[in-house]
Structure formats: C-alpha cells, structure tokens
Coordinates of C-alpha atoms in Angstrom, one line a residue:
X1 CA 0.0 0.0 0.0
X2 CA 0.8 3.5 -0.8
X3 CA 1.0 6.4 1.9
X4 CA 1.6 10.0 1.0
X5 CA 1.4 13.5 2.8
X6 CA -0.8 15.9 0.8
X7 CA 2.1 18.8 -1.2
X8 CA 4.7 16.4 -0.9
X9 CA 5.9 14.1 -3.9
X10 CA 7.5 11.4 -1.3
X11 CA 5.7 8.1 -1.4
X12 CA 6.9 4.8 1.3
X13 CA 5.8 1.7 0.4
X14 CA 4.7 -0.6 3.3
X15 CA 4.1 -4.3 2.6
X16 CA 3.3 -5.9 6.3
X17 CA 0.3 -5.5 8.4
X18 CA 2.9 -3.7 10.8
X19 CA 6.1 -0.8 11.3
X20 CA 8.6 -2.2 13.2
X21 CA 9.3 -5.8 15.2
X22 CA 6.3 -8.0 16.0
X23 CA 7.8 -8.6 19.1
X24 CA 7.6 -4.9 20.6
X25 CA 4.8 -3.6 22.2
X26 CA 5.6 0.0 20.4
X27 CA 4.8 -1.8 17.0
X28 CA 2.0 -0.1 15.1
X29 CA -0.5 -2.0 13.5
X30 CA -2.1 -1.7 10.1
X31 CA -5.6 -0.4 11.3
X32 CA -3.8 2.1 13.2
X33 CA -1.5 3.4 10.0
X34 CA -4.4 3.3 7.7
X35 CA -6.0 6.1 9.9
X36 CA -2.8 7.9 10.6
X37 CA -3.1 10.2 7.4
X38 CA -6.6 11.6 8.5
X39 CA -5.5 12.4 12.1
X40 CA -2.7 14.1 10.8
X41 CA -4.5 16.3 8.6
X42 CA -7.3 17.2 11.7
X43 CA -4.7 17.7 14.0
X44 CA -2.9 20.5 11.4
X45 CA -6.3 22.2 10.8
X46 CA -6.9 22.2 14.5
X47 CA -3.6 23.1 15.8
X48 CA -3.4 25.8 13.5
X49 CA -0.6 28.5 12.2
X50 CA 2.1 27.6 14.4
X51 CA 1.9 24.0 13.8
X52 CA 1.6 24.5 9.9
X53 CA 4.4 26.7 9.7
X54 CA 6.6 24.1 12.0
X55 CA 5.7 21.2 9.3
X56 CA 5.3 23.6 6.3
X57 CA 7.1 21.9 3.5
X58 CA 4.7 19.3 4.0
X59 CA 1.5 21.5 4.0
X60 CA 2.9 25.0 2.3
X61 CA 5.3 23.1 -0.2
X62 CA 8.1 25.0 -1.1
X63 CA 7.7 26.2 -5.1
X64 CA 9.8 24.5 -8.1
X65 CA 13.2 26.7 -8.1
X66 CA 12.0 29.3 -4.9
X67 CA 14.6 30.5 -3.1
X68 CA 14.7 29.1 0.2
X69 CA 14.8 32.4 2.0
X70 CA 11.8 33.9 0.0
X71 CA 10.1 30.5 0.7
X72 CA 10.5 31.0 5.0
X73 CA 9.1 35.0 4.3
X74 CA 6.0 33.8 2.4
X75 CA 5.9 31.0 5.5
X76 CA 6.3 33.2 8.1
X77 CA 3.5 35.2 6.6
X78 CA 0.8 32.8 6.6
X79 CA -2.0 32.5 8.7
X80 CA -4.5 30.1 9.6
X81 CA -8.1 30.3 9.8
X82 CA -9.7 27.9 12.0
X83 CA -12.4 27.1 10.4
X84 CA -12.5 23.7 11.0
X85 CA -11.4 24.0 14.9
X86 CA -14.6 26.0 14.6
X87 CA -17.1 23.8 13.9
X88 CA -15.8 21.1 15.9
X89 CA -16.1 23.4 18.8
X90 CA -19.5 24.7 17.7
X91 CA -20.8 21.3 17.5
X92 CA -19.5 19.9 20.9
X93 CA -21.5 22.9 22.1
X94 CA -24.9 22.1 20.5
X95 CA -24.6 18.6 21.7
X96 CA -24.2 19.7 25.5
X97 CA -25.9 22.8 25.1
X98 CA -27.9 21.5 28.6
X99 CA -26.2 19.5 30.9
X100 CA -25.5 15.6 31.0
X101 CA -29.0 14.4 32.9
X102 CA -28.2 11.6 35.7
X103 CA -30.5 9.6 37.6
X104 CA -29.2 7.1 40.6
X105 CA -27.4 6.8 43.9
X106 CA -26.4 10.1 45.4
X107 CA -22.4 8.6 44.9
X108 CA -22.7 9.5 41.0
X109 CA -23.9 13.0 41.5
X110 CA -22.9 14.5 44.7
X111 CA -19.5 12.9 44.6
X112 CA -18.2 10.6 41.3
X113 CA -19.6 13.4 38.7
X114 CA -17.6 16.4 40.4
X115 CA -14.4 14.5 39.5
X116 CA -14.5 11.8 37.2
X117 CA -11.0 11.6 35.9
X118 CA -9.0 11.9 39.5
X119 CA -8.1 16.0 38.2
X120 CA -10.6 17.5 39.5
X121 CA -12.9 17.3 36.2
X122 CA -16.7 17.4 36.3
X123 CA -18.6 15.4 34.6
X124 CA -19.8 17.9 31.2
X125 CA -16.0 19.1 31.2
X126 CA -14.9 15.8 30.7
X127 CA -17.9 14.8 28.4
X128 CA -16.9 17.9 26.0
X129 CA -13.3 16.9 25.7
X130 CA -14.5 13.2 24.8
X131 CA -16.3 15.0 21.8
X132 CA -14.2 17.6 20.4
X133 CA -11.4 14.5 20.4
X134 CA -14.0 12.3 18.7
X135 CA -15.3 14.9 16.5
X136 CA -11.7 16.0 15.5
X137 CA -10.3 12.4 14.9
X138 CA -13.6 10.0 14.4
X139 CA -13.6 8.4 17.9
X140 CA -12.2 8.6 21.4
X141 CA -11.8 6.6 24.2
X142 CA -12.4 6.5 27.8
X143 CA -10.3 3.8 30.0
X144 CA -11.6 3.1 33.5
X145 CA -9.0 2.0 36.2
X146 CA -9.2 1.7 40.0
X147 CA -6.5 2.5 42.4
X148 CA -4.5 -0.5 43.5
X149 CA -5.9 -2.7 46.4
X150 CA -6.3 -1.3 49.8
X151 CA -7.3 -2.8 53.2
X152 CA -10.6 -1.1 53.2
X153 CA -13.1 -3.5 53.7
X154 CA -16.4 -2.1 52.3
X155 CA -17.5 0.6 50.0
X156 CA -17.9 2.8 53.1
X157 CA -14.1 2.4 54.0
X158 CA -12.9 2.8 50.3
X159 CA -14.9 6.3 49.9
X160 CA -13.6 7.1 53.3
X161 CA -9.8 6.6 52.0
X162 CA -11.0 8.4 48.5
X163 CA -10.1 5.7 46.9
X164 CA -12.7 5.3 43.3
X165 CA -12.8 4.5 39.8
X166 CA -11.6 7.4 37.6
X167 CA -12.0 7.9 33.8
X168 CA -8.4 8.3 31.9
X169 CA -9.4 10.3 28.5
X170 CA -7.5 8.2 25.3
X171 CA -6.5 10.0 22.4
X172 CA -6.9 7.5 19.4
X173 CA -3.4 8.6 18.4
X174 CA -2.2 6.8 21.4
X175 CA -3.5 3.7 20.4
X176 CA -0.8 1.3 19.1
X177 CA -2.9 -1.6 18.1
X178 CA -5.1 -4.2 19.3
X179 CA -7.0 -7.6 19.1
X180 CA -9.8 -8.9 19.1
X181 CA -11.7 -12.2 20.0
X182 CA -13.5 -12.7 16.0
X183 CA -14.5 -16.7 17.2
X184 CA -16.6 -16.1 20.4
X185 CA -17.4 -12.7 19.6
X186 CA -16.2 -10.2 17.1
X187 CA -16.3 -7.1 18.9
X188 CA -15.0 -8.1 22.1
X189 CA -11.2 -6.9 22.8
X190 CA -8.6 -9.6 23.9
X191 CA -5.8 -6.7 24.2
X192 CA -5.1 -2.9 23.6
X193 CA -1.7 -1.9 23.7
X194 CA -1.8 2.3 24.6
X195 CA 1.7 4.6 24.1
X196 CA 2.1 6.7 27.7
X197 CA 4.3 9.3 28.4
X198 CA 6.1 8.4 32.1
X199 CA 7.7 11.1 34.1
X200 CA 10.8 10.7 36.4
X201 CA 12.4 12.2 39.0
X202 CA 15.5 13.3 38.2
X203 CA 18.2 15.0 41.0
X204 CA 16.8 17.2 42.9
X205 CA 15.3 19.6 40.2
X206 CA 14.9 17.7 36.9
X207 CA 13.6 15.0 35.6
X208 CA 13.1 12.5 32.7
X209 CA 10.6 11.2 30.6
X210 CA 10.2 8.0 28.8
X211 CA 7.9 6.4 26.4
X212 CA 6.0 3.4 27.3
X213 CA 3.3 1.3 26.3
X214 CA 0.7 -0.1 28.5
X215 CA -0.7 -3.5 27.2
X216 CA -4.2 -4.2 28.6
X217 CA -5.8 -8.1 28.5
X218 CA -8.8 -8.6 30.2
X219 CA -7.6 -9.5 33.7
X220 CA -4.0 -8.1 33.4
X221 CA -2.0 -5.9 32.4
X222 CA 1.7 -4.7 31.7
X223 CA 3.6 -1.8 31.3
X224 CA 7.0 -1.9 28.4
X225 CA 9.4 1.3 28.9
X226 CA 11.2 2.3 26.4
X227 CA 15.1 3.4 27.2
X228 CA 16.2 6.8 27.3
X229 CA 18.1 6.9 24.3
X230 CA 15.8 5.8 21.7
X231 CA 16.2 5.0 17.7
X232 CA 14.3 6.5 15.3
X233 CA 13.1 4.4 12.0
X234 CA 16.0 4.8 9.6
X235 CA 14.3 6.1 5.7
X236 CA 11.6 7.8 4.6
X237 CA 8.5 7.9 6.6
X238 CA 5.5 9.3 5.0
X239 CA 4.2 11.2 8.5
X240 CA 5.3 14.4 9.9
X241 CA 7.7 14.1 13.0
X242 CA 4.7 14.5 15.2
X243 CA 3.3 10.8 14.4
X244 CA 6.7 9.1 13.9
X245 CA 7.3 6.2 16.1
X246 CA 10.5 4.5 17.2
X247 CA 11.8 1.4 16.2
X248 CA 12.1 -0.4 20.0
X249 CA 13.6 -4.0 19.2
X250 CA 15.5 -5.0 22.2
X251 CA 15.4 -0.9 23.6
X252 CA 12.2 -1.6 26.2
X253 CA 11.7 -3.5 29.7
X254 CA 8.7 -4.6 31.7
X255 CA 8.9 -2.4 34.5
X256 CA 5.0 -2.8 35.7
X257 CA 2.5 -5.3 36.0
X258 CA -1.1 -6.5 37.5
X259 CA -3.9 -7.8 37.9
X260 CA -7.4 -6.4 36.8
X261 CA -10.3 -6.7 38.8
X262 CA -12.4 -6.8 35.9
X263 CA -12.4 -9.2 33.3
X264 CA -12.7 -7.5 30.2
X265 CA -10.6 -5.2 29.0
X266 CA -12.4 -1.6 30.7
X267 CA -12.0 0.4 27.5
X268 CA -15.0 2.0 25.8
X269 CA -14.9 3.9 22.6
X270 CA -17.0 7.1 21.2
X271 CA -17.5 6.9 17.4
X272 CA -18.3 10.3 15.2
X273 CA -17.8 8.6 12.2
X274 CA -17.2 4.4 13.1
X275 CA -15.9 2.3 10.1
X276 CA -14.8 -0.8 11.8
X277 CA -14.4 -1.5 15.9
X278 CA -11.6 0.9 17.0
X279 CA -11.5 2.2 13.5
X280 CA -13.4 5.3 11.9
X281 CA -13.2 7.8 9.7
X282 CA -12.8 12.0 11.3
X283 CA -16.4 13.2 10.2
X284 CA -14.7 16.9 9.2
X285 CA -12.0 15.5 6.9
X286 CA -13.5 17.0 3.9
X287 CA -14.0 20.2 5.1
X288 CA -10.3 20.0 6.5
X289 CA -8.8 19.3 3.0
X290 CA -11.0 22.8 2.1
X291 CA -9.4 24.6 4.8
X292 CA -5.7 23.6 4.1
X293 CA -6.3 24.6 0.2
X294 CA -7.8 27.8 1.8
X295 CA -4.5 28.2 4.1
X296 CA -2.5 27.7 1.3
X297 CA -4.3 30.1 -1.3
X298 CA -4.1 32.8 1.4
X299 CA -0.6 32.4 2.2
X300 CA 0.0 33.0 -1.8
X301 CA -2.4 36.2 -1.8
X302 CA -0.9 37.7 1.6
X303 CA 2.7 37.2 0.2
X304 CA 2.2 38.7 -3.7
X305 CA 0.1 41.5 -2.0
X306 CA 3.3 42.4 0.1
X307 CA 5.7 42.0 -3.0
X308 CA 3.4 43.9 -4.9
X309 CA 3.2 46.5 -2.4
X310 CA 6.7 47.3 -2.9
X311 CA 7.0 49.1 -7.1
X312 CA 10.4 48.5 -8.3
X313 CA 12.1 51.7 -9.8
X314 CA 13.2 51.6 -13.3
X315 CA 15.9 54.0 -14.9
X316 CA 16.0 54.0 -18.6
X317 CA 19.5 55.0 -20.1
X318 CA 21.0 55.3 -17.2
X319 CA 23.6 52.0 -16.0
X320 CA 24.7 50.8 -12.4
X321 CA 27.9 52.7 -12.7
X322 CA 25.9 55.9 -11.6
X323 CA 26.9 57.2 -8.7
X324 CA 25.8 60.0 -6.4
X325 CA 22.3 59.6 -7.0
X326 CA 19.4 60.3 -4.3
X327 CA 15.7 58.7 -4.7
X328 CA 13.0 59.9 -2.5
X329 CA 9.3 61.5 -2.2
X330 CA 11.8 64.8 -1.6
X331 CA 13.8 64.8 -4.4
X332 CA 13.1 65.6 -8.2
X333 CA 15.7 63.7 -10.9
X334 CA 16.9 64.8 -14.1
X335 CA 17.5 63.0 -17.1
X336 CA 19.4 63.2 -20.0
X337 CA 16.7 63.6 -23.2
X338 CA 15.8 60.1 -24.3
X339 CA 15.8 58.6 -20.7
X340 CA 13.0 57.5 -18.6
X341 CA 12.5 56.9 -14.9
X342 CA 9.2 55.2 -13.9
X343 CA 7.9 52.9 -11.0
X344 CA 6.9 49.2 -12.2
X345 CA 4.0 47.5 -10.0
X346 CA 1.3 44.7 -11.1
X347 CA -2.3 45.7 -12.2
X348 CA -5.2 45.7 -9.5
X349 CA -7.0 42.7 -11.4
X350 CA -3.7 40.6 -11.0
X351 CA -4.8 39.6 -7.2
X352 CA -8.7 39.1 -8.7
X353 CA -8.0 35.8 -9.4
X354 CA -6.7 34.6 -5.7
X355 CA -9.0 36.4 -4.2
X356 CA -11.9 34.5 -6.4
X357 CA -10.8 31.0 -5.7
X358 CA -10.4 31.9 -2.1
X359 CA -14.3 33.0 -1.4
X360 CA -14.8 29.6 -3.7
X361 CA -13.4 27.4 -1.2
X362 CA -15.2 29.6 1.6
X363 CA -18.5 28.7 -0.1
X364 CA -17.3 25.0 -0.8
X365 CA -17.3 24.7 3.2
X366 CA -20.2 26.3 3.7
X367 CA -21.9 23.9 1.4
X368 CA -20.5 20.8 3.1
X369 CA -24.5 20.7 4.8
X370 CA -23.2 20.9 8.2
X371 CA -22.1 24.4 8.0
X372 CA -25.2 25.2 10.1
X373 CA -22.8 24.6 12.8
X374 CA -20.7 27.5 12.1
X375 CA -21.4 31.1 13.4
X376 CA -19.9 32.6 10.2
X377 CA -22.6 32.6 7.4
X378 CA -20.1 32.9 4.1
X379 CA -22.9 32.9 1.0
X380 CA -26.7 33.7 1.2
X381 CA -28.4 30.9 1.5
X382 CA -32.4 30.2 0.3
X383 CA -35.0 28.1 3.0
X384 CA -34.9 25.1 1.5
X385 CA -31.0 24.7 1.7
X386 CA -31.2 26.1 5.5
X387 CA -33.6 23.4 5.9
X388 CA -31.8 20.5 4.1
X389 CA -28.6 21.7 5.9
X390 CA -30.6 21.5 9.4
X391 CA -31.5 18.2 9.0
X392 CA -28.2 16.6 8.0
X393 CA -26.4 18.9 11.0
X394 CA -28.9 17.8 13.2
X395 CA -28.7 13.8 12.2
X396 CA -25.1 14.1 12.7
X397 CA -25.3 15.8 15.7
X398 CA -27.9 13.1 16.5
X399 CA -26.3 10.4 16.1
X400 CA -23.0 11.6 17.9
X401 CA -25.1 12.4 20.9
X402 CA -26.3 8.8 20.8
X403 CA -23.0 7.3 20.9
X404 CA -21.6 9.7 23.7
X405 CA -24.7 8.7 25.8
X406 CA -24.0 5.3 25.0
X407 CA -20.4 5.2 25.7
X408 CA -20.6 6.9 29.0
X409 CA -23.7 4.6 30.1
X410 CA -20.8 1.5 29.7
X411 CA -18.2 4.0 31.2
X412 CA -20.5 4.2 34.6
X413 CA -21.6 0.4 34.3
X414 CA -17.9 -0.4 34.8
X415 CA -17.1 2.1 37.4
X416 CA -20.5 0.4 39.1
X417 CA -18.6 -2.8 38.9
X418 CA -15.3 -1.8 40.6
X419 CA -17.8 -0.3 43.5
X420 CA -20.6 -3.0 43.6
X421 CA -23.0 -0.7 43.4
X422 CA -25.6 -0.2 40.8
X423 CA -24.8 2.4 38.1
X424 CA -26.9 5.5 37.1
X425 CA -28.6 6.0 34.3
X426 CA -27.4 8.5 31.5
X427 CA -29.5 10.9 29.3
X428 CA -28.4 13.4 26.9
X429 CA -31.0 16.0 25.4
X430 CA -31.3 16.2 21.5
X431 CA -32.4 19.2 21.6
X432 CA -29.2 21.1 19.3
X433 CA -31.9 24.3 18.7
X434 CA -31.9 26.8 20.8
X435 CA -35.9 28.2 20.4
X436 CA -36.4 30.0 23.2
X437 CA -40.5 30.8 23.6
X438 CA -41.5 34.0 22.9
X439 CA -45.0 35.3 25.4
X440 CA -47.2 34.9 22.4
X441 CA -46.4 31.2 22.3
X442 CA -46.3 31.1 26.3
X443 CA -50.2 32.5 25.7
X444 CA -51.3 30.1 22.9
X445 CA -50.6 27.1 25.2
X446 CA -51.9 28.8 28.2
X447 CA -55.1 28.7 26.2
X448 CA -54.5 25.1 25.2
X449 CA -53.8 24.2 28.5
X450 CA -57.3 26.5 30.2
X451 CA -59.2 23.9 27.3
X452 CA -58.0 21.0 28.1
X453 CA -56.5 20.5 24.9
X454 CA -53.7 19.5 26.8
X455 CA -52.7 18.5 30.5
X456 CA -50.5 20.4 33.0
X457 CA -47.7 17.6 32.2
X458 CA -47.4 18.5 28.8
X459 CA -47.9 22.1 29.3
X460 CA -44.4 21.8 31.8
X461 CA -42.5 19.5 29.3
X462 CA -43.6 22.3 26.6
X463 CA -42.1 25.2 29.2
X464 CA -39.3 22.8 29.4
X465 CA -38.1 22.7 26.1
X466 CA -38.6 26.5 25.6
X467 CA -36.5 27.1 27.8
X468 CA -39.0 28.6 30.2
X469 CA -38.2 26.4 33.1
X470 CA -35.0 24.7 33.6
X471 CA -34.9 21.0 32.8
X472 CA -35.0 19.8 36.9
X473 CA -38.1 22.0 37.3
X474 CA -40.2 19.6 39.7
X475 CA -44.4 19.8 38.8
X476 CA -46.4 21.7 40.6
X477 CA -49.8 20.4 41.8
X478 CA -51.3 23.6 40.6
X479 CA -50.6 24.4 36.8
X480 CA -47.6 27.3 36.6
X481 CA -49.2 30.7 36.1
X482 CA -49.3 32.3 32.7
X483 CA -48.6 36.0 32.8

C-alpha cells in the first residue's frame, strides 16, 4: 500500500500489516496506520498557524526553483483560519448545550460526577473533551481504572480513604494496536496496547521522561518502557515528526505489571464517524482538506500582496555605474533627453483571481450541509438549503449524541462494577436548537392548556423545552401561572 502526505511528492511503500518488530509492544499496526493520514491532517487544521508553519514543506510546499529564503518569508506570513477547529467546537457545544442528565445513587452526582477523571474534572468538562477529540479524529476513548488494592473493607471504607474509579481520556493517536476475539465474539477486545508518556524524577530539580506502552488483557495488564536513548526508524517515513514512532527491538523492559479486577478489557470507545471497531473515519475531513487549500491560497495572496506593495524603480538610459544619486518623495531627478524613470508594479486585477478562488473554497465549506454549525454565514443561503442543511447537521449531531450517551452509560456500568453498586442512568438531550419561547407562544398554550387541549404535564415539558423552566423544574400540583 501506498502512503503520502498531501504537497509532498514522497511516497513509502509498506508491505506488512505492521512498522517495526512483532515482538515490541511500540509496533503499530495496520488499522492504526491506515488512519494515521486523517488524524494528521485534523490535528494540522486544529492546531493551527504555528503547527503549519513548523511542518510547512509538508503543507505549504516549497515552489519548483523558490529560493529558500523567499520561501520562509511567504511561510512566516501565513496565517490560519480555523475554520475547522470552529465547527468542531460549535458542534460539541450544541450537543451539550444543557447538561448531561443523571439519575441514581447520590455517589454519581454528589461525589463521582464532580471528578471523574481523578483531576478535578466534572462530569460535562470531561464529556466535552471526549467530543471535540472524537469529533476531530472519528472516535475517542475512555479507560476506566481503579487504584490498587487497599485494606478497606467495604465501600464505606474505600470512599472514606477516596479511593474510586476514575475515567483516563484516550487520544486514538495513542492507540498502538489491538485484538480482538473474532470466534466467540467479534467485537470483544482480547488486548489494547496504549503509548504513555512516564515522568521521572531526576536530582533534585529535573527530571526524565520515557515512552511506554501499557498492554491491557482482560484481567491483566503490563507496562514496556522504552530506554532513554531511543532510535528512530532509519528512511523515509511518510508522516510528519509528530506521528513518527521508534523502532524499539531489544530498547524496552517490563517495569510494571497486575492484575485487573475486571475481566474485560475496561475500554470504551466514542465513534463520530465508526468504520470498523476501534476504526473510523474524522467526520470533518473533507472540510479540513477545504481549509488547508484555503490556508494555502491565502498564504499566496498575503505574500504577492506584500511583493506587490513594494513598485520597483526603473531607470531607462542610465547603468549601475551611476553614482551619487538620491531617490525619495523629496527629491526631483533629471535625465538626459531620451531617458526615462518610472515605477513598475502589477495591475489591480492581478490579485482578482486569488482572491476568487479563495471566497470559492469559503462557499465549498459552507456547502458541506453541516455548515449550520458555524457562526460565520459565508454565502446567502435560500429556505430550502437552510432546511436541508438543518436536518443533516442535526442527524449528525444526532447520532454523535447517541453514541456519547452510550459510551458513557458503559463507562459508569464499569465504574458500578469496581464499587458493587448499581450504576446510574445516562441521558443526553437532543435538543441542538436553541428556540427559546416568545410570550405569544407562552399565551397560545396557556389557552390550550385552560381547554383541556392538553394537561398540565405537557404544558411543563412544553415550558421545558422553551426554555421557560429549567430541565429539573419539579411539577407543581397547581398548573404554573401564565402572565
């Protein structure tokens, strides 16, 4: 198979299922580099300027016979607009534009939901990373651990000693590989290998850091650390440095290991855009290639508009032996008959054409159906198309919201099952409009309501979703007064 980094001419051809030694835990499997090319491009589009400029031969490649200064002064110039970052941001927002809704034991929300990942998140902060990192890269994951063994001997003790399940938020990019049981059951996971940053000590004031991998099996797991001075993979590789791994045959130890209390392996996974188990595609990739052709347009127009903005003087009949001669808005030059001196600079309509193609990809992202999302409007757009493009934002949006329900359901049912307890249960509202009621529609269904067109329940769940009264707004034996 054939990898290659959008601008660049640089192909690597990779024949195995694998990079690296199928002995080492830091091996990346084939799933894993068959995604790698999309997370790359999301993670350039929602990184933004400083990251494209780092890796910019890759994304702003350098022209055929440019000199290599002029090319870091049109580089340096560029700037990113996130429009992409944007909409990721915009739609995480209309998902949990009201808060996560859980029902159960007073644990969940009076204690567990004020800190679910052990750093003092809450439970809609931690929710809202899940789905910009899903949204961004096609899926997420959340691992649930437990603290080692104590001698607490109930729940009572444990929660007296703080000692709880946290959530540990899993970039897919940190995913090395897996496997899974495809005789018993298909989507069950026999192992997850995930790459870790560990941080050591080091004298009194500094300190190290290694890679590792922790390898998860349901009942187990292990921790490989890579040594200090790692290798990197000799040749091409067609991924920037930020995704290249290290070749680790013989350079790792087993410096950790365990038992799970569990056993299955207590990893759940939030698809935005699911193409196989563990595998997906990022839902915004197309309107990330837009947005790169955009940055790349831009940088074009921002550096011919500076060159342009500088004439260059021309001297007819005169040659660069003259000496002795001063140019300014204060001076006035004479010239022998014949000779001509005249500023040079490029015709108004020379930049039309840019500036054309660039409002073209602007439209082309507005069109993409979810551009409902964005707060930036770019083109007119007629009822029908607002319409269409409502319902295919709001199907996404749907179905993302599903998922993140879903997933954090299973996240809480395992957490139940380190505590023994029973879990909660988790709802998410679908309700990505915000249509606040105006008093005239208040009034019409105060007149429904005074004819018994409909009951008091429906006339609070109608408040409710108007945004009238807030979603934990308890009924009222009486009907709520209409002003």
């Amino acid at each position: 198979m054939t990898y290659s980094v959008p601008g660049s001419v640089r192909t690597h051809q990779v024949s195995s299922s694998r990079l690296g030694s199928v002995d080492s835990p830091f091996v990346r499997t084939r799933a894993v580099l068959d995604q790698m090319k999309g997370w790359e491009i999301m993670k350039a589009v929602t990184t933004g300027t400083e990251y494209l400029r780092e890796n910019s031969e890759t994304f702003l490649p350098i022209e055929p016979r440019e000199d290599y200064i002029a090319y870091l002064s049109r580089v340096n110039r560029a700037v990113f607009t996130p429009y992409t970052q944007r909409l990721v941001r915009s739609a995480a927002g209309l998902i949990l534009r009201k808060p996560i809704n859980i029902e159960g034991d007073p644990y969940w929300t009076e204690i567990f939901n004020k800190d679910v990942d052990g750093c003092g998140s809450d439970l809609d902060e931690y929710a809202r990373r899940l789905l910009i990192c899903a949204l961004t890269y096609g899926h997420c994951h959340t691992l649930v651990d437990f603290p080692a063994p104590s001698t607490a001997r109930n729940l009572a003790e444990e929660r007296a000693l703080n000692r709880r399940p946290y959530w540990i938020e899993v970039d897919p990019t940190n995913v090395y590989g897996w496997r899974l049981d495809r005789e018993s059951n298909y989507g069950s996971l026999t192992q997850v290998r995930i790459g870790e940053k560990a941080v050591v000590a080091d004298g009194d004031f500094g300190e190290k850091v290694f890679d590792q991998i922790r390898v998860i099996e349901p009942g187990r797991y292990r921790v490989f650390r890579q040594e200090q001075q790692k290798q990197e993979v000799q040749g091409d590789f067609p991924y920037p440095a930020s995704f290249q791994q290290t070749e680790a045959g013989g350079e790792y130890q087993l410096v950790e290991s365990g038992p799970y209390s569990l056993d299955q392996i207590p990893l759940v996974t939030i698809y935005a855009n699911k193409t196989d188990v563990m595998a997906s595609r990022p839902p915004l990739l197309d309107i990330a290639y837009l947005n790169l052709a955009h940055f790349q347009r831009q940088a074009d127009l921002i550096h011919s508009l500076h060159i342009a903005s500088q004439p260059m003087l021309v001297l007819e009949g005169w040659d660069d032996q003259t000496k002795d001669m001063a140019i300014g808005v204060n001076y006035a030059m004479a010239t022998q008959p014949g000779n001509q001196v005249y500023y040079v600079q490029p015709a108004a309509t020379a930049f039309e054409a840019q500036s054309a193609e660039i409002q073209e990809l602007q439209q082309q992202m507005a069109s993409l159906g979810i551009s409902t999302l964005s707060q930036q409007k770019f083109v007119a757009e007629s009822a029908d198309a607002r319409r269409l493009d409502r319902i295919d934002t709001n199907s996404m949006l749907s179905m993302v919201s599903m998922d993140l329900e879903s997933g954090l359901q299973k996240s809480y049912n395992l957490a139940a099952d380190y505590l023994g307890i029973k879990p909660p249960k988790v709802s998410i509202s679908r309700d990505f409009d915000l249509q606040r009621l105006i008093g005239q529609d208040i009034t019409a269904m105060a007149q429904l309501f005074e004819g018994n067109i409909i009951d008091r329940e429906e006339f609070r769940q109608m408040l409710v979703q108007g945004e009238i009264l807030p979603m934990a707004a308890e009924a009222q034996d009486q009907a709520p007064a209409v002003e």
